[in-house]
Amino acid sequence: MQPIAPIIAIVPRLMPAIDGVGDYGLNIAKQLRQDFGWMTSFVIGDPNWSGEAFVEGFAVHQVAECSSTALLKLLTNEQHPITTVILHYVGYGYAKRGCPVWLVEGLERWRKATNSRHLVTMFHEMYAFGSIWTSQFWTSPLQRNLAARLVRLSDRCLTNNQIYAEIINKLGRGKHSTIPTLPVFSNIGEPEHLTSLLERPRRLVILGSCGPRSRVYQNSRLALQRTCLELEIEEILDIGSALDFKIEPVNDIPIVCLGIKSAPDISSLLSNSVAGFLNYPTEFLTKSGIFAAYCAHRLLPICTWDQGQDVDSLQAGKHYWLGNKYQHRMNLSAGQVVADNAYAWYQKHQLSVQAHTFVTLMSSR
């Protein structure tokens, strides 16, 4: 087995699996290596993951089973002691019901071995809520308990949403004086040279996994039709895994289904489109990789799931349009202002900024 680096990142999965949290962890590791010369090793929390022993030059180790003992074995290495762990936490990434007891117990055992060990936890999710007839209702108390234990176990916590930061503060009972809130960055690149919307083809992009894209076609069709009409869209690109239903044309505009594409290919397509459409709760936009990609590529983001409140400095009409509520006719001149605002907002937490934040948190004891 290859030796584990002194800094280790725990993620659910890495490529070739499609996993946004894994992609986030990998991109952070690449930036830490590029900007600071810090090397990271990965532990995969899914025993069924199938991948290589090295990914992008980083050593990868996989738990043999979902048990605290298996995790402790990977984190305990006398020749190469692990001093810092970065945990990328999302309950459902490590357990089917969102209750990774083995993960929390394994980290508790690791921390008890010596006080010199340092745990930084990035909470991509906290815990689920649900109606009484859903499994989330019954597992929520345990999910909450595990999240609270992680908050108190961690030396530093950060998250991607102000709502989550407030939950962490309550669960920590005052342990964490500051909880950085870092909206997710674009996993498909951050191009530096971007043309104005008027210089681009009249193309609209619908990007993401099956769930978000299905909601666009099934729940936001009228808003999509209006958007295409007023922005004079000539082509719609659908990027992602095949859906389980037929996608009908919108206003007789052809929808080109491209399937799964590489990050460079997607970046090129976004850079040559005017708008990106998504159906996602606006109060959680900061945790949407789709929204981040639209902002990073200076597209006009258009949303249709309004929660009625602005969070994390994002404002409807300023950083994105509400396709189903916007009271004025859309046009690219006004859309350019919104696209520029979204792009400027994104620069404050782009990948290099986030890597610097992680370095700060790992350096503070």
Short mmCIF file of C-alpha atoms in Angstrom, two decimals:
data_model
loop_
_atom_site.label_atom_id
_atom_site.label_comp_id
_atom_site.label_asym_id
_atom_site.label_seq_id
_atom_site.Cartn_x
_atom_site.Cartn_y
_atom_site.Cartn_z
CA MET A 1 0.00 0.00 0.00
CA GLN A 2 1.29 3.45 -0.89
CA PRO A 3 2.14 5.70 2.09
CA ILE A 4 -0.50 8.25 3.04
CA ALA A 5 0.47 11.92 2.93
CA PRO A 6 0.48 13.93 6.20
CA ILE A 7 -2.66 15.71 4.95
CA ILE A 8 -5.57 13.50 4.02
CA ALA A 9 -8.96 14.35 2.52
CA ILE A 10 -11.92 12.06 3.12
CA VAL A 11 -14.47 12.06 0.30
CA PRO A 12 -17.30 9.69 -0.68
CA ARG A 13 -15.92 8.95 -4.18
CA LEU A 14 -13.57 10.28 -6.85
CA MET A 15 -13.52 9.91 -10.62
CA PRO A 16 -14.53 7.95 -12.59
CA ALA A 17 -17.62 8.19 -10.39
CA ILE A 18 -19.75 11.31 -10.86
CA ASP A 19 -19.63 12.92 -7.42
CA GLY A 20 -19.77 16.67 -6.82
CA VAL A 21 -18.31 16.46 -3.32
CA GLY A 22 -15.43 14.32 -4.56
CA ASP A 23 -14.78 16.77 -7.40
CA TYR A 24 -14.76 19.61 -4.88
CA GLY A 25 -12.19 17.84 -2.69
CA LEU A 26 -10.02 16.97 -5.68
CA ASN A 27 -10.00 20.54 -7.00
CA ILE A 28 -9.09 21.91 -3.56
CA ALA A 29 -6.20 19.41 -3.36
CA LYS A 30 -4.95 20.42 -6.82
CA GLN A 31 -5.04 24.10 -5.88
CA LEU A 32 -3.23 23.44 -2.57
CA ARG A 33 -0.52 21.62 -4.51
CA GLN A 34 -0.24 24.34 -7.14
CA ASP A 35 -0.29 27.40 -4.87
CA PHE A 36 1.32 26.11 -1.68
CA GLY A 37 3.10 22.87 -2.56
CA TRP A 38 0.93 20.96 -0.08
CA MET A 39 0.31 17.33 -0.99
CA THR A 40 -2.91 15.55 -0.18
CA SER A 41 -3.80 11.88 0.00
CA PHE A 42 -7.39 10.69 -0.31
CA VAL A 43 -9.48 8.19 1.59
CA ILE A 44 -12.58 6.99 -0.25
CA GLY A 45 -15.53 6.31 2.04
CA ASP A 46 -17.41 4.07 -0.40
CA PRO A 47 -16.09 0.46 -0.31
CA ASN A 48 -17.82 -0.21 -3.64
CA TRP A 49 -15.97 2.58 -5.47
CA SER A 50 -13.94 1.38 -8.43
CA GLY A 51 -11.00 3.54 -9.43
CA GLU A 52 -7.24 3.86 -9.69
CA ALA A 53 -4.66 3.96 -6.88
CA PHE A 54 -3.63 7.43 -8.05
CA VAL A 55 -5.94 10.19 -9.30
CA GLU A 56 -4.42 13.34 -10.78
CA GLY A 57 -1.15 12.45 -9.06
CA PHE A 58 -2.71 11.95 -5.59
CA ALA A 59 -2.52 8.64 -3.73
CA VAL A 60 -5.96 7.15 -3.13
CA HIS A 61 -6.90 4.67 -0.39
CA GLN A 62 -10.28 3.04 0.04
CA VAL A 63 -12.00 1.70 3.15
CA ALA A 64 -12.39 -2.06 2.92
CA GLU A 65 -15.74 -1.77 4.67
CA CYS A 66 -17.87 0.89 6.33
CA SER A 67 -16.48 0.44 9.82
CA SER A 68 -14.65 2.66 12.28
CA THR A 69 -11.87 0.07 12.47
CA ALA A 70 -11.30 0.13 8.70
CA LEU A 71 -11.11 3.93 8.75
CA LEU A 72 -8.83 4.01 11.78
CA LYS A 73 -6.48 1.56 10.06
CA LEU A 74 -6.07 3.94 7.12
CA LEU A 75 -5.58 7.00 9.31
CA THR A 76 -3.08 5.33 11.65
CA ASN A 77 0.29 4.99 9.97
CA GLU A 78 3.41 5.03 12.14
CA GLN A 79 5.78 5.72 9.25
CA HIS A 80 3.67 8.57 7.87
CA PRO A 81 1.58 9.98 10.74
CA ILE A 82 -1.53 11.83 9.68
CA THR A 83 -1.57 15.20 11.38
CA THR A 84 -4.46 16.85 9.50
CA VAL A 85 -7.66 15.44 8.06
CA ILE A 86 -10.01 17.40 5.83
CA LEU A 87 -13.43 15.78 5.94
CA HIS A 88 -15.83 16.63 3.14
CA TYR A 89 -19.08 15.77 4.85
CA VAL A 90 -22.40 14.87 3.34
CA GLY A 91 -24.21 12.14 5.24
CA TYR A 92 -25.73 10.41 2.23
CA GLY A 93 -22.32 10.18 0.60
CA TYR A 94 -21.09 7.78 3.26
CA ALA A 95 -24.26 5.87 4.19
CA LYS A 96 -27.45 4.93 2.37
CA ARG A 97 -29.74 6.48 4.99
CA GLY A 98 -27.47 9.46 5.60
CA CYS A 99 -26.25 8.12 8.96
CA PRO A 100 -22.51 7.30 8.67
CA VAL A 101 -22.02 6.20 12.29
CA TRP A 102 -18.85 4.34 11.30
CA LEU A 103 -17.28 7.52 9.91
CA VAL A 104 -17.90 9.62 13.02
CA GLU A 105 -16.81 6.84 15.38
CA GLY A 106 -13.65 6.25 13.35
CA LEU A 107 -12.69 9.92 13.54
CA GLU A 108 -13.44 9.99 17.26
CA ARG A 109 -11.10 7.05 17.81
CA TRP A 110 -8.42 8.70 15.65
CA ARG A 111 -8.61 11.96 17.58
CA LYS A 112 -8.39 10.23 20.96
CA ALA A 113 -5.05 8.68 20.04
CA THR A 114 -3.22 12.01 20.33
CA ASN A 115 -4.10 15.67 20.87
CA SER A 116 -1.78 16.78 18.06
CA ARG A 117 -4.19 15.66 15.37
CA HIS A 118 -6.20 18.30 13.54
CA LEU A 119 -9.65 17.90 11.93
CA VAL A 120 -11.12 20.42 9.50
CA THR A 121 -14.67 19.62 8.37
CA MET A 122 -16.34 21.09 5.31
CA PHE A 123 -20.09 20.60 5.75
CA HIS A 124 -21.54 20.28 2.26
CA GLU A 125 -24.79 19.16 3.93
CA MET A 126 -26.00 19.05 7.53
CA TYR A 127 -28.94 16.71 8.05
CA ALA A 128 -32.22 15.92 6.32
CA PHE A 129 -35.77 16.88 7.13
CA GLY A 130 -38.90 15.15 5.91
CA SER A 131 -42.56 14.37 6.39
CA ILE A 132 -43.58 11.59 8.75
CA TRP A 133 -44.14 9.17 5.86
CA THR A 134 -40.56 9.58 4.57
CA SER A 135 -37.37 7.88 5.77
CA GLN A 136 -35.82 11.32 6.35
CA PHE A 137 -38.26 11.93 9.20
CA TRP A 138 -37.13 8.81 11.06
CA THR A 139 -33.40 9.18 10.39
CA SER A 140 -33.20 12.94 10.99
CA PRO A 141 -32.53 12.69 14.77
CA LEU A 142 -29.57 10.37 14.22
CA GLN A 143 -28.31 12.50 11.34
CA ARG A 144 -28.48 15.55 13.58
CA ASN A 145 -26.67 13.73 16.38
CA LEU A 146 -23.85 12.71 14.05
CA ALA A 147 -23.53 16.24 12.69
CA ALA A 148 -23.36 17.64 16.22
CA ARG A 149 -20.64 15.16 17.18
CA LEU A 150 -18.63 16.14 14.12
CA VAL A 151 -19.01 19.85 14.87
CA ARG A 152 -17.69 19.35 18.42
CA LEU A 153 -14.96 16.96 17.26
CA SER A 154 -13.65 19.32 14.58
CA ASP A 155 -11.00 21.93 15.26
CA ARG A 156 -12.38 24.13 12.49
CA CYS A 157 -15.62 24.01 10.51
CA LEU A 158 -16.69 25.66 7.30
CA THR A 159 -19.67 25.32 5.00
CA ASN A 160 -21.22 26.61 1.80
CA ASN A 161 -24.36 28.28 3.09
CA GLN A 162 -25.18 30.80 5.81
CA ILE A 163 -28.13 28.71 6.99
CA TYR A 164 -25.77 25.80 7.61
CA ALA A 165 -23.30 28.10 9.39
CA GLU A 166 -26.02 29.09 11.85
CA ILE A 167 -26.83 25.41 12.48
CA ILE A 168 -23.14 24.64 13.06
CA ASN A 169 -22.92 27.50 15.53
CA LYS A 170 -25.85 26.10 17.53
CA LEU A 171 -24.60 22.52 17.43
CA GLY A 172 -21.12 23.62 18.50
CA ARG A 173 -22.42 25.39 21.60
CA GLY A 174 -19.98 28.23 21.16
CA LYS A 175 -16.91 26.15 20.31
CA HIS A 176 -16.38 27.79 16.90
CA SER A 177 -16.07 31.57 17.04
CA THR A 178 -15.93 31.91 13.25
CA ILE A 179 -17.47 29.62 10.65
CA PRO A 180 -16.38 30.58 7.13
CA THR A 181 -19.13 30.37 4.53
CA LEU A 182 -17.73 29.54 1.10
CA PRO A 183 -20.20 29.16 -1.77
CA VAL A 184 -19.05 26.26 -3.93
CA PHE A 185 -16.79 26.98 -6.87
CA SER A 186 -17.17 25.78 -10.43
CA ASN A 187 -15.97 22.21 -10.89
CA ILE A 188 -15.67 22.72 -14.64
CA GLY A 189 -13.24 25.61 -14.73
CA GLU A 190 -12.90 29.34 -14.27
CA PRO A 191 -11.99 30.90 -17.65
CA GLU A 192 -10.25 34.26 -17.53
CA HIS A 193 -11.17 35.66 -20.93
CA LEU A 194 -14.90 35.80 -21.62
CA THR A 195 -16.80 37.68 -24.30
CA SER A 196 -19.95 39.73 -23.74
CA LEU A 197 -23.35 38.09 -24.14
CA LEU A 198 -24.03 40.03 -27.34
CA GLU A 199 -20.95 38.43 -28.91
CA ARG A 200 -22.07 34.90 -28.14
CA PRO A 201 -24.46 32.56 -29.98
CA ARG A 202 -28.07 32.80 -28.80
CA ARG A 203 -27.71 29.56 -26.93
CA LEU A 204 -29.18 28.49 -23.56
CA VAL A 205 -27.69 25.70 -21.43
CA ILE A 206 -29.44 23.28 -19.07
CA LEU A 207 -26.71 21.56 -17.09
CA GLY A 208 -26.50 19.07 -14.23
CA SER A 209 -27.57 15.69 -12.92
CA CYS A 210 -30.91 14.09 -13.81
CA GLY A 211 -32.85 15.60 -10.88
CA PRO A 212 -32.27 19.32 -11.51
CA ARG A 213 -32.64 18.97 -15.27
CA SER A 214 -35.85 16.93 -14.93
CA ARG A 215 -37.35 19.68 -12.74
CA VAL A 216 -36.59 22.24 -15.44
CA TYR A 217 -38.51 20.35 -18.13
CA GLN A 218 -41.32 19.11 -15.90
CA ASN A 219 -41.88 22.03 -13.49
CA SER A 220 -40.49 25.13 -15.21
CA ARG A 221 -41.53 24.71 -18.82
CA LEU A 222 -43.56 27.94 -19.04
CA ALA A 223 -40.67 29.97 -17.61
CA LEU A 224 -38.28 28.24 -20.00
CA GLN A 225 -40.56 29.09 -22.94
CA ARG A 226 -40.76 32.72 -21.89
CA THR A 227 -37.00 32.95 -21.41
CA CYS A 228 -36.30 31.53 -24.84
CA LEU A 229 -38.82 33.86 -26.45
CA GLU A 230 -37.61 37.08 -24.85
CA LEU A 231 -33.88 36.34 -25.18
CA GLU A 232 -34.40 35.13 -28.76
CA ILE A 233 -32.76 31.80 -28.02
CA GLU A 234 -31.92 29.79 -31.11
CA GLU A 235 -30.55 26.61 -29.53
CA ILE A 236 -30.85 24.77 -26.21
CA LEU A 237 -28.07 22.50 -24.99
CA ASP A 238 -28.88 19.73 -22.50
CA ILE A 239 -25.74 18.47 -20.75
CA GLY A 240 -25.82 15.48 -18.41
CA SER A 241 -26.88 11.86 -18.09
CA ALA A 242 -29.81 10.73 -20.22
CA LEU A 243 -33.22 11.40 -18.67
CA ASP A 244 -35.92 8.72 -18.42
CA PHE A 245 -38.39 10.70 -20.53
CA LYS A 246 -38.43 12.32 -23.94
CA ILE A 247 -37.50 16.01 -23.98
CA GLU A 248 -39.91 17.94 -26.18
CA PRO A 249 -38.79 21.01 -28.18
CA VAL A 250 -39.37 24.41 -26.55
CA ASN A 251 -41.03 27.01 -28.79
CA ASP A 252 -39.95 24.84 -31.74
CA ILE A 253 -36.32 25.39 -30.67
CA PRO A 254 -34.26 22.23 -31.04
CA ILE A 255 -32.84 20.76 -27.84
CA VAL A 256 -29.45 19.19 -28.42
CA CYS A 257 -28.82 16.41 -25.86
CA LEU A 258 -25.07 16.14 -25.48
CA GLY A 259 -24.94 13.62 -22.65
CA ILE A 260 -21.99 13.54 -20.27
CA LYS A 261 -19.12 15.77 -21.40
CA SER A 262 -15.66 16.50 -20.05
CA ALA A 263 -15.09 19.60 -17.92
CA PRO A 264 -13.10 21.39 -20.68
CA ASP A 265 -15.84 20.66 -23.21
CA ILE A 266 -18.57 21.95 -20.88
CA SER A 267 -16.51 25.05 -20.12
CA SER A 268 -16.15 25.79 -23.81
CA LEU A 269 -19.90 25.39 -24.37
CA LEU A 270 -20.77 27.67 -21.44
CA SER A 271 -18.32 30.29 -22.66
CA ASN A 272 -20.23 30.36 -25.93
CA SER A 273 -23.76 30.59 -24.54
CA VAL A 274 -25.79 33.50 -23.19
CA ALA A 275 -27.88 31.96 -20.41
CA GLY A 276 -27.96 29.05 -17.99
CA PHE A 277 -31.28 27.76 -16.67
CA LEU A 278 -31.87 25.86 -13.42
CA ASN A 279 -34.63 24.84 -11.05
CA TYR A 280 -33.06 25.03 -7.58
CA PRO A 281 -34.06 26.57 -4.22
CA THR A 282 -32.71 30.11 -4.32
CA GLU A 283 -31.85 30.14 -0.61
CA PHE A 284 -29.41 27.31 -1.29
CA LEU A 285 -27.89 28.61 -4.53
CA THR A 286 -24.49 28.90 -2.85
CA LYS A 287 -24.25 25.11 -2.70
CA SER A 288 -25.20 24.59 -6.35
CA GLY A 289 -22.30 23.66 -8.61
CA ILE A 290 -24.55 24.41 -11.59
CA PHE A 291 -25.13 27.98 -10.45
CA ALA A 292 -21.40 28.35 -9.72
CA ALA A 293 -20.53 27.21 -13.24
CA TYR A 294 -22.96 29.70 -14.78
CA CYS A 295 -21.51 32.54 -12.70
CA ALA A 296 -17.89 31.58 -13.40
CA HIS A 297 -18.57 31.63 -17.14
CA ARG A 298 -20.37 35.00 -17.03
CA LEU A 299 -23.68 33.61 -18.23
CA LEU A 300 -27.03 35.06 -17.28
CA PRO A 301 -28.30 32.68 -14.54
CA ILE A 302 -32.06 32.10 -14.60
CA CYS A 303 -33.77 30.35 -11.68
CA THR A 304 -37.36 29.27 -11.01
CA TRP A 305 -37.48 28.05 -7.41
CA ASP A 306 -37.85 31.17 -5.31
CA GLN A 307 -37.83 30.83 -1.51
CA GLY A 308 -38.75 34.47 -1.01
CA GLN A 309 -35.58 35.54 0.74
CA ASP A 310 -32.07 36.63 -0.19
CA VAL A 311 -29.19 34.80 1.50
CA ASP A 312 -25.40 34.91 1.31
CA SER A 313 -25.49 38.33 -0.43
CA LEU A 314 -27.28 36.93 -3.50
CA GLN A 315 -30.21 38.99 -4.74
CA ALA A 316 -32.86 38.17 -7.31
CA GLY A 317 -32.74 40.65 -10.16
CA LYS A 318 -29.12 41.53 -9.38
CA HIS A 319 -27.21 38.23 -9.48
CA TYR A 320 -29.82 36.05 -11.21
CA TRP A 321 -33.21 36.38 -12.84
CA LEU A 322 -36.35 34.65 -11.65
CA GLY A 323 -37.71 33.24 -14.86
CA ASN A 324 -41.20 32.76 -13.48
CA LYS A 325 -41.47 36.07 -11.55
CA TYR A 326 -39.39 38.66 -13.36
CA GLN A 327 -41.71 41.61 -13.96
CA HIS A 328 -39.89 43.17 -16.89
CA ARG A 329 -39.20 41.87 -20.36
CA MET A 330 -35.85 40.10 -20.62
CA ASN A 331 -33.15 41.30 -22.97
CA LEU A 332 -29.42 40.77 -23.26
CA SER A 333 -28.50 44.36 -22.41
CA ALA A 334 -30.13 44.12 -18.98
CA GLY A 335 -29.02 40.50 -18.75
CA GLN A 336 -25.40 41.54 -19.20
CA VAL A 337 -25.59 43.61 -16.00
CA VAL A 338 -26.88 40.60 -14.09
CA ALA A 339 -24.26 38.29 -15.65
CA ASP A 340 -21.50 40.74 -14.70
CA ASN A 341 -22.81 40.99 -11.13
CA ALA A 342 -22.92 37.20 -10.83
CA TYR A 343 -19.39 36.95 -12.23
CA ALA A 344 -18.06 39.57 -9.80
CA TRP A 345 -19.82 37.86 -6.87
CA TYR A 346 -18.19 34.58 -7.85
CA GLN A 347 -14.65 36.00 -7.89
CA LYS A 348 -14.79 36.55 -4.11
CA HIS A 349 -14.87 32.80 -3.47
CA GLN A 350 -13.26 31.28 -6.55
CA LEU A 351 -11.10 28.18 -6.18
CA SER A 352 -7.83 29.97 -5.35
CA VAL A 353 -9.56 31.99 -2.61
CA GLN A 354 -11.03 28.84 -1.08
CA ALA A 355 -7.69 27.03 -1.13
CA HIS A 356 -6.18 29.93 0.81
CA THR A 357 -9.00 29.65 3.36
CA PHE A 358 -8.30 25.95 3.83
CA VAL A 359 -4.61 26.69 4.39
CA THR A 360 -5.53 29.26 7.03
CA LEU A 361 -7.84 26.83 8.82
CA MET A 362 -5.30 24.00 8.72
CA SER A 363 -2.56 26.28 10.02
CA SER A 364 -4.54 27.54 13.02
CA ARG A 365 -4.65 25.37 16.11
#
